[in-house]
């Protein structure tokens, strides 16, 4: 009905010329109407009705107008001939115009405005079309080779767009600010080329390997300044850097998902299981975009092949023979593929490893050696797909299936390449870090001293003077073995060692500057990208172009047809090329964080690729035989890209999170320390509380043991120490393995140690001689500390990093030894008893101190257990020293999480087990509930850590120190602060100088630090007795008084120094950090105070609190 | 459109926006002065040689389908019509409809086996043996024929084509 009426209408309106074909049209119109859904015909009717209706009802009119508008909007989708479309459209427009004007005046204006807008929009559209890059080029390719090949270029263009956005993001927010407002080239250490490299910085060779000026440019992470705010407006570059790094991923994800969603909307119904193999082959086979005769021929041949295959397959469905052969063939093929995958991964890993070794062994590398990693990777990515293709022929899959297999394999290969590369790189970074740690362990300690001494001679002189005075003071108060002479000699030796150290220090600093692993990774990525580009170009030129030339011009003078037989023309393999694009993009994503200019480079690369590829395709390629059809609405590429993005993001994020940012380069040299410092400080306080708790628990146990087993344990302890030593040896071996560069450190240690050690040994020997009597075997073995030392040292030098690891067990035992010693000999007990007091004050308040004390103790322990005595005496003053010392240790704590951290957990766990074993809850009544909880938590954590041996900040105890470190480490503030600190220390501490002699010049910080861990326990143990048992402390009271006075005195000086230090800190370091630290401190303080109160020591609390607060401030500052 | 050799009135330009064709099409084929004589016909033999069509095995059918007289001689509206249906921006349904018409050689609004055979022969340029062609035709009809009448109606065709992963022209 509707069809005929329309027909009549159309006929009446159609110009006479059209009438001739009326019958034909009628016929076809019927067909049309059959296809039309009811809505269409209805709308037509409506349109006609409207014509007659001159309704006055505005509502109806409005609906009518809406209707017409709908028609106008949808007319494009109607399968009508153009003439009728035009008529209907004109008619509808007239109606709309006519009635709309009647409705309201504003509506009329609205429509006029809408028209104008539409025209503008059209104009804009036309302009935009002009600006779509490579549109014409792609169309041309499309017309020659069909949509499959074109889809590659469209994909390329889309990637290009993404990279443009990424480039703009990094360029505008990171690179430009750094260039404009950041410190100019050559102003800071991370932005200057080391002198020894300056000569070769402009060599082509260096530039090629991205060294020299390129390495210290905005290309790489290392160049970006660490200053929190740059420029007049206070642009936060590190923050921006981080955010942009994340935004790159976020944007990629969003744009990718959006595109996929859009595409999936376009191809909604295609997800069905139904298979119309033949229909599709017949109706959908032809690519309507093909316009090139050659391509058409290819396509035709391909279609014939396809159909034949389908037929064969259909026939094979009925009779499936030789299944066994086929299956075995396929298994074989898969094995081959797996083998080649594994081989490629192994080769990459091997090459990276080799390059690493070469770098270490040789000073000068050849061009090949420098680039072999990227060359090998690129070679593999080029060759392996062809190999896979060969293998795939073995399998005799259906072409479509085999294409899928091929794609999957190539994707896995690319991913495997990238992953093995990045893993190998990170591995290298790991070793770089540990090496770096070794060296830093060496010099980080002396840094403070060095800086102070080297910077101002006079200053150092004065400090020395003050030091001496402090020493004397200390000696008087302690009134024991160390003499003023000793001290001064120490001092002398110490200063001498410092001067000696300056040279190596600078060298180390230099070498360290080079080790910026982010830059290294960025370099590697950029290098890979460049080499990949070169290889692509080369392959296009060689494989496609030359081959094309040969085939075309030599086919006449050859006995077989070159064009159709062997060499043929190069095929354009869409799938592999697309995969290559994806791989390339994955590389960019992976390296973008470390090399902000990588997207920019990629933009250039894609542009070049676009032109080269399109040229090559048009001149010397023929389409792939088994055409991989990919329409624009196909999500296949995008899915792979998404997959790639995700997988590329993982290692980058992993590296960012797991590896500590390089200390001396890059925007996060401070920032992340800061974050870590906060986290660690929190954890450390927690841990500290727990430790205290445990010490208190074991305290009671100890008391019992002391009385009962004092005499028995002495021999036991001696025997026990031996296994411990063995342990430490083992650990030392481990340490040596871990630390790749022992030599450097070793040299330094060598010259330090003799002097210092000698001094310290003297003091130790005295104490040892006293304790000897009581200790029997232990002291006996230690009797001549000097003789023992060399031996020990031999061990320690290589160990440097963690000679103390073994110590944990020692400490437990040593604790018991100490106690025994205290009890049995009268004269010794005096000294020892006094110690606990000091320690208590220091330790309880200061987590840091504790560790420092630990360090001291363990240090002593190393030499033989005799030195403990010394330590005890010095505890008070050392607190400050410890602070300084601990500050430094933080360096490596940060740097070498894996190794050092372990120490703590070990100790803790052992200790925990110990305590719980013996006395589950001796202390609980005293401590507040939350403390206990914390302690338990800490326990759990440490245990867990122990078990897992995770590399994350396991060591709870580290955290605290970190905070200090962070503050102290600020490059500028670093020096001044250290100077101040030292002054303070010298002034305030009597034992400080002693301690410093010990500690600072000590062969390697690492050793000291390592010693720390075991010490925590021991010190605590020692300390706890006095604290725990009021009775005991009372009994000690008389002895304590002397010491107490000394304590009180020191606090005063300390507080002064502390204030100075704090003020200087404030100025130097950013306020945020400072505040942060203070926070921790306060919290800490309060908790400590509460604990103290609980401890019921009224007489001492005041002094202690005083001390504590001072200490805290000092340490924190 | 908007090409310099033809002159359109603004109105006509406006009207032809429905086609979705926004770029220039075969300027050498389109009559130079369309406004004066709108009824010019371009013979099918000429149309078929344009680069967009000359390699297409179905070019004759396409031209026939879109021409008003069914012989392939196209007026400008037909011409625009054709390319608006073939262009990228055309909706999928529209393409389906025209595709069906193209494949429906005998215009009985069904694709029967004869139509299929013709399609196949055009597509493969006669490279398949008659047995193969028959087999393929049988298979295709068997696959797509939902109502079991031995030929493909438009509904069958649409159902089949909408599930094709790469139906795009």
Short mmCIF file of C-alpha atoms in Angstrom, two decimals, chain A residues 760-1075:
data_model
loop_
_atom_site.label_atom_id
_atom_site.label_comp_id
_atom_site.label_asym_id
_atom_site.label_seq_id
_atom_site.Cartn_x
_atom_site.Cartn_y
_atom_site.Cartn_z
CA UNK A 760 90.56 1.66 69.63
CA UNK A 761 92.34 -1.47 70.38
CA UNK A 762 94.30 0.17 73.03
CA UNK A 763 91.25 1.23 74.79
CA UNK A 764 89.71 -2.07 74.31
CA UNK A 765 92.58 -3.96 75.66
CA UNK A 766 92.34 -2.21 78.88
CA UNK A 767 88.78 -3.09 79.31
CA UNK A 768 89.45 -6.53 78.14
CA UNK A 769 92.09 -7.08 80.67
CA UNK A 770 89.63 -6.39 83.35
CA UNK A 771 86.88 -8.46 82.06
CA UNK A 772 89.23 -11.16 81.20
CA UNK A 773 89.38 -12.42 84.63
CA UNK A 774 85.72 -12.89 84.90
CA UNK A 775 85.08 -14.17 81.51
CA UNK A 776 87.55 -16.88 81.35
CA UNK A 777 87.48 -18.42 77.96
CA UNK A 778 85.98 -15.57 76.08
CA UNK A 779 88.44 -13.04 77.24
CA UNK A 780 91.14 -15.56 76.86
CA UNK A 781 90.59 -15.83 73.23
CA UNK A 782 90.41 -12.12 72.95
CA UNK A 783 93.25 -11.52 75.26
CA UNK A 784 95.47 -9.87 72.77
CA UNK A 785 93.09 -7.83 70.70
CA UNK A 786 95.81 -6.62 68.46
CA UNK A 787 96.67 -10.06 67.31
CA UNK A 788 93.14 -10.91 66.73
CA UNK A 789 92.42 -7.84 64.82
CA UNK A 790 94.42 -8.51 61.74
CA UNK A 791 92.71 -11.76 61.34
CA UNK A 792 89.40 -10.24 61.80
CA UNK A 793 90.10 -7.47 59.56
CA UNK A 794 91.07 -9.75 56.80
CA UNK A 795 87.65 -11.12 57.02
CA UNK A 796 85.94 -7.90 57.33
CA UNK A 797 87.43 -6.02 54.55
CA UNK A 798 85.90 -8.11 51.93
CA UNK A 799 82.76 -8.34 53.88
CA UNK A 800 82.39 -4.74 54.49
CA UNK A 801 78.81 -4.78 53.81
CA UNK A 802 77.61 -7.17 56.28
CA UNK A 803 80.13 -8.65 58.47
CA UNK A 804 77.68 -8.47 61.21
CA UNK A 805 75.00 -10.53 59.81
CA UNK A 806 76.22 -13.42 61.68
CA UNK A 807 76.20 -11.38 64.75
CA UNK A 808 72.58 -11.59 65.65
CA UNK A 809 73.05 -14.79 67.40
CA UNK A 810 76.10 -13.35 68.99
CA UNK A 811 74.28 -10.58 70.50
CA UNK A 812 71.98 -12.80 72.37
CA UNK A 813 74.80 -14.64 73.80
CA UNK A 814 76.87 -11.64 74.38
CA UNK A 815 74.10 -10.22 76.34
CA UNK A 816 74.20 -13.14 78.63
CA UNK A 817 77.91 -12.81 78.89
CA UNK A 818 77.62 -9.29 79.84
CA UNK A 819 75.28 -10.03 82.53
CA UNK A 820 77.41 -12.64 83.96
CA UNK A 821 80.29 -10.35 83.90
CA UNK A 822 78.30 -7.78 85.69
CA UNK A 823 77.34 -10.03 88.45
CA UNK A 824 80.47 -11.87 89.26
CA UNK A 825 83.34 -9.43 89.47
CA UNK A 826 82.85 -6.56 91.77
CA UNK A 827 84.92 -4.01 89.98
CA UNK A 828 83.51 -4.85 86.65
CA UNK A 829 80.00 -4.78 87.79
CA UNK A 830 80.45 -1.24 88.73
CA UNK A 831 81.18 -0.20 85.26
CA UNK A 832 78.63 -2.34 83.74
CA UNK A 833 75.95 -1.25 86.00
CA UNK A 834 76.54 2.29 85.21
CA UNK A 835 76.23 1.45 81.61
CA UNK A 836 72.75 0.26 81.70
CA UNK A 837 71.64 3.54 82.93
CA UNK A 838 73.07 5.43 80.12
CA UNK A 839 71.94 3.00 77.72
CA UNK A 840 68.58 2.97 79.05
CA UNK A 841 68.23 6.60 78.65
CA UNK A 842 69.68 6.63 75.29
CA UNK A 843 68.22 3.53 73.92
CA UNK A 844 64.80 3.80 75.19
CA UNK A 845 64.40 7.17 73.77
CA UNK A 846 66.24 6.76 70.59
CA UNK A 847 65.58 4.14 68.10
CA UNK A 848 68.36 5.53 66.11
CA UNK A 849 70.61 5.57 69.01
CA UNK A 850 69.84 2.06 69.72
CA UNK A 851 70.99 1.06 66.38
CA UNK A 852 74.00 3.20 66.74
CA UNK A 853 74.76 1.64 69.99
CA UNK A 854 74.23 -1.60 68.41
CA UNK A 855 76.69 -0.68 65.85
CA UNK A 856 79.20 0.23 68.39
CA UNK A 857 78.68 -2.88 70.27
CA UNK A 858 78.82 -5.15 67.42
CA UNK A 859 81.87 -3.44 66.29
CA UNK A 860 83.41 -4.27 69.49
CA UNK A 861 82.12 -7.69 69.41
CA UNK A 862 83.79 -8.31 66.26
CA UNK A 863 87.05 -7.82 67.83
CA UNK A 864 86.31 -10.07 70.58
CA UNK A 865 83.71 -9.66 73.12
CA UNK A 866 85.92 -7.69 75.42
CA UNK A 867 85.22 -4.30 74.03
CA UNK A 868 81.77 -4.29 75.30
CA UNK A 869 82.97 -2.70 78.36
CA UNK A 870 84.09 0.34 76.51
CA UNK A 871 80.86 0.67 74.84
CA UNK A 872 79.07 0.62 78.01
CA UNK A 873 80.92 3.53 79.28
CA UNK A 874 80.50 5.55 76.26
CA UNK A 875 76.93 5.00 75.69
CA UNK A 876 75.74 8.32 76.74
CA UNK A 877 77.95 10.43 74.65
CA UNK A 878 77.75 8.03 71.92
CA UNK A 879 74.15 8.62 71.60
CA UNK A 880 74.92 11.66 69.65
CA UNK A 881 77.69 10.07 67.83
CA UNK A 882 75.43 7.34 67.01
CA UNK A 883 73.12 9.76 65.61
CA UNK A 884 75.71 11.02 63.32
CA UNK A 885 76.78 7.56 62.56
CA UNK A 886 73.34 6.35 62.01
CA UNK A 887 72.63 9.15 59.79
CA UNK A 888 75.28 7.93 57.53
CA UNK A 889 74.37 4.31 57.64
CA UNK A 890 71.08 5.27 56.29
CA UNK A 891 72.80 5.67 53.03
CA UNK A 892 73.24 2.14 52.56
CA UNK A 893 70.18 1.15 54.19
CA UNK A 894 68.51 2.89 51.43
CA UNK A 895 70.75 1.68 48.80
CA UNK A 896 70.97 -1.89 49.60
CA UNK A 897 67.66 -2.92 50.79
CA UNK A 898 67.94 -6.52 49.99
CA UNK A 899 71.06 -7.34 51.84
CA UNK A 900 71.06 -5.09 54.73
CA UNK A 901 67.52 -5.33 55.53
CA UNK A 902 67.84 -8.92 56.07
CA UNK A 903 69.96 -8.38 59.02
CA UNK A 904 67.30 -6.85 61.02
CA UNK A 905 64.69 -9.37 60.48
CA UNK A 906 67.11 -11.99 61.44
CA UNK A 907 67.86 -10.41 64.65
CA UNK A 908 64.40 -9.60 65.47
CA UNK A 909 63.10 -12.90 64.74
CA UNK A 910 65.63 -14.59 66.72
CA UNK A 911 65.18 -12.27 69.42
CA UNK A 912 61.49 -12.58 69.37
CA UNK A 913 61.66 -16.27 69.49
CA UNK A 914 64.02 -15.98 72.31
CA UNK A 915 61.96 -13.74 74.38
CA UNK A 916 58.70 -15.41 73.84
CA UNK A 917 60.31 -18.65 74.54
CA UNK A 918 61.62 -17.67 77.85
CA UNK A 919 59.26 -15.18 79.22
CA UNK A 920 56.15 -14.50 77.37
CA UNK A 921 54.86 -11.57 79.29
CA UNK A 922 57.09 -10.25 81.90
CA UNK A 923 56.82 -6.75 80.70
CA UNK A 924 53.30 -6.47 79.65
CA UNK A 925 51.87 -5.02 82.76
CA UNK A 926 54.13 -2.08 82.39
CA UNK A 927 53.56 -1.20 78.82
CA UNK A 928 50.42 0.19 77.44
CA UNK A 929 48.28 -1.98 75.32
CA UNK A 930 49.02 -0.39 72.04
CA UNK A 931 52.67 -0.79 72.58
CA UNK A 932 52.28 -4.46 72.96
CA UNK A 933 50.21 -4.61 69.94
CA UNK A 934 52.71 -2.76 67.97
CA UNK A 935 55.40 -4.98 69.15
CA UNK A 936 53.54 -8.03 68.17
CA UNK A 937 52.78 -6.64 64.85
CA UNK A 938 56.34 -5.84 64.36
CA UNK A 939 57.18 -9.34 65.26
CA UNK A 940 54.85 -10.70 62.78
CA UNK A 941 56.10 -8.46 60.15
CA UNK A 942 59.63 -9.32 60.70
CA UNK A 943 58.88 -12.95 60.71
CA UNK A 944 57.02 -12.68 57.58
CA UNK A 945 59.79 -10.78 56.04
CA UNK A 946 62.22 -13.31 57.13
CA UNK A 947 60.31 -16.04 55.53
CA UNK A 948 59.66 -14.31 52.34
CA UNK A 949 62.91 -12.50 52.21
CA UNK A 950 61.20 -9.92 50.22
CA UNK A 951 63.23 -7.09 49.00
CA UNK A 952 60.99 -4.38 50.06
CA UNK A 953 61.83 -2.38 53.09
CA UNK A 954 61.93 -5.34 55.29
CA UNK A 955 63.93 -3.89 57.96
CA UNK A 956 61.60 -2.07 60.12
CA UNK A 957 64.39 -0.63 62.00
CA UNK A 958 65.77 1.07 58.99
CA UNK A 959 62.94 3.38 58.66
CA UNK A 960 63.75 5.61 61.43
CA UNK A 961 67.18 6.21 60.32
CA UNK A 962 66.04 6.92 56.94
CA UNK A 963 64.26 9.98 57.98
CA UNK A 964 67.34 11.42 59.38
CA UNK A 965 69.28 10.45 56.47
CA UNK A 966 67.00 12.14 54.21
CA UNK A 967 67.30 15.34 55.93
CA UNK A 968 70.91 15.12 56.28
CA UNK A 969 71.49 14.20 52.76
CA UNK A 970 70.28 17.22 51.05
CA UNK A 971 73.25 18.06 49.05
CA UNK A 972 73.81 21.54 50.17
CA UNK A 973 72.47 21.25 53.58
CA UNK A 974 74.39 18.10 53.80
CA UNK A 975 77.69 19.70 54.22
CA UNK A 976 76.73 22.48 56.47
CA UNK A 977 74.65 20.31 58.57
CA UNK A 978 77.35 17.84 58.97
CA UNK A 979 79.66 20.48 60.00
CA UNK A 980 77.28 21.71 62.54
CA UNK A 981 76.63 18.29 63.72
CA UNK A 982 80.15 17.54 64.18
CA UNK A 983 80.73 20.59 66.13
CA UNK A 984 77.89 19.71 68.28
CA UNK A 985 79.09 16.32 68.77
CA UNK A 986 82.48 17.42 69.67
CA UNK A 987 81.25 19.92 72.09
CA UNK A 988 78.69 17.88 73.74
CA UNK A 989 79.97 14.38 73.73
CA UNK A 990 82.85 13.24 75.71
CA UNK A 991 82.73 9.78 74.37
CA UNK A 992 81.70 11.02 71.05
CA UNK A 993 85.12 11.55 69.81
CA UNK A 994 86.05 8.17 70.93
CA UNK A 995 83.18 6.79 69.23
CA UNK A 996 83.93 8.62 66.17
CA UNK A 997 87.35 7.31 66.09
CA UNK A 998 85.91 3.97 66.13
CA UNK A 999 83.11 4.49 63.98
CA UNK A 1000 83.82 6.95 61.33
CA UNK A 1001 87.16 5.89 60.21
CA UNK A 1002 86.08 2.36 60.53
CA UNK A 1003 86.85 0.48 57.41
CA UNK A 1004 83.49 0.71 55.97
CA UNK A 1005 80.29 2.09 57.03
CA UNK A 1006 78.66 -1.06 55.97
CA UNK A 1007 80.43 -2.98 58.56
CA UNK A 1008 79.38 -0.61 61.19
CA UNK A 1009 75.93 -0.65 60.04
CA UNK A 1010 75.83 -4.30 59.84
CA UNK A 1011 77.07 -4.38 63.29
CA UNK A 1012 74.17 -2.29 64.21
CA UNK A 1013 71.68 -4.93 63.82
CA UNK A 1014 73.00 -7.41 66.22
CA UNK A 1015 73.60 -4.69 68.57
CA UNK A 1016 70.11 -3.63 68.90
CA UNK A 1017 69.45 -6.67 70.82
CA UNK A 1018 72.44 -6.71 72.91
CA UNK A 1019 72.17 -3.16 73.90
CA UNK A 1020 68.64 -3.61 74.71
CA UNK A 1021 69.35 -6.51 76.80
CA UNK A 1022 71.91 -4.72 78.71
CA UNK A 1023 69.83 -1.74 79.05
CA UNK A 1024 66.71 -3.44 80.01
CA UNK A 1025 67.91 -4.98 83.22
CA UNK A 1026 68.34 -1.72 84.90
CA UNK A 1027 65.19 -0.39 83.59
CA UNK A 1028 63.05 -3.32 84.21
CA UNK A 1029 63.97 -4.04 87.67
CA UNK A 1030 63.67 -1.11 89.96
CA UNK A 1031 65.36 -3.05 92.63
CA UNK A 1032 68.34 -3.48 90.52
CA UNK A 1033 68.58 0.05 89.46
CA UNK A 1034 68.33 1.09 93.01
CA UNK A 1035 71.09 -1.17 93.88
CA UNK A 1036 73.11 0.44 91.21
CA UNK A 1037 72.09 3.85 92.26
CA UNK A 1038 75.27 4.83 93.93
CA UNK A 1039 77.26 4.05 90.88
CA UNK A 1040 74.88 5.76 88.70
CA UNK A 1041 75.04 9.04 90.35
CA UNK A 1042 78.35 9.83 88.95
CA UNK A 1043 77.30 8.92 85.53
CA UNK A 1044 74.03 10.61 85.83
CA UNK A 1045 75.67 13.85 86.42
CA UNK A 1046 77.64 13.37 83.36
CA UNK A 1047 74.46 12.63 81.58
CA UNK A 1048 72.82 15.72 82.71
CA UNK A 1049 75.69 17.77 81.58
CA UNK A 1050 75.72 16.33 78.18
CA UNK A 1051 72.10 16.95 77.57
CA UNK A 1052 72.62 20.60 78.01
CA UNK A 1053 75.29 20.82 75.48
CA UNK A 1054 73.32 18.61 73.30
CA UNK A 1055 70.28 20.67 73.41
CA UNK A 1056 72.28 23.67 72.40
CA UNK A 1057 73.81 21.92 69.56
CA UNK A 1058 70.53 20.47 68.69
CA UNK A 1059 68.92 23.80 68.39
CA UNK A 1060 71.71 25.00 66.23
CA UNK A 1061 71.48 21.99 64.11
CA UNK A 1062 67.81 22.20 63.80
CA UNK A 1063 67.88 25.78 62.78
CA UNK A 1064 70.48 25.10 60.20
CA UNK A 1065 68.49 22.22 58.99
CA UNK A 1066 65.46 24.21 58.65
CA UNK A 1067 67.19 26.64 56.53
CA UNK A 1068 68.90 24.15 54.45
CA UNK A 1069 66.45 21.47 53.91
CA UNK A 1070 62.98 22.05 52.83
CA UNK A 1071 60.56 22.67 55.57
CA UNK A 1072 58.41 19.78 54.72
CA UNK A 1073 61.02 17.33 55.50
CA UNK A 1074 61.87 19.00 58.62
CA UNK A 1075 58.37 19.00 59.81
#
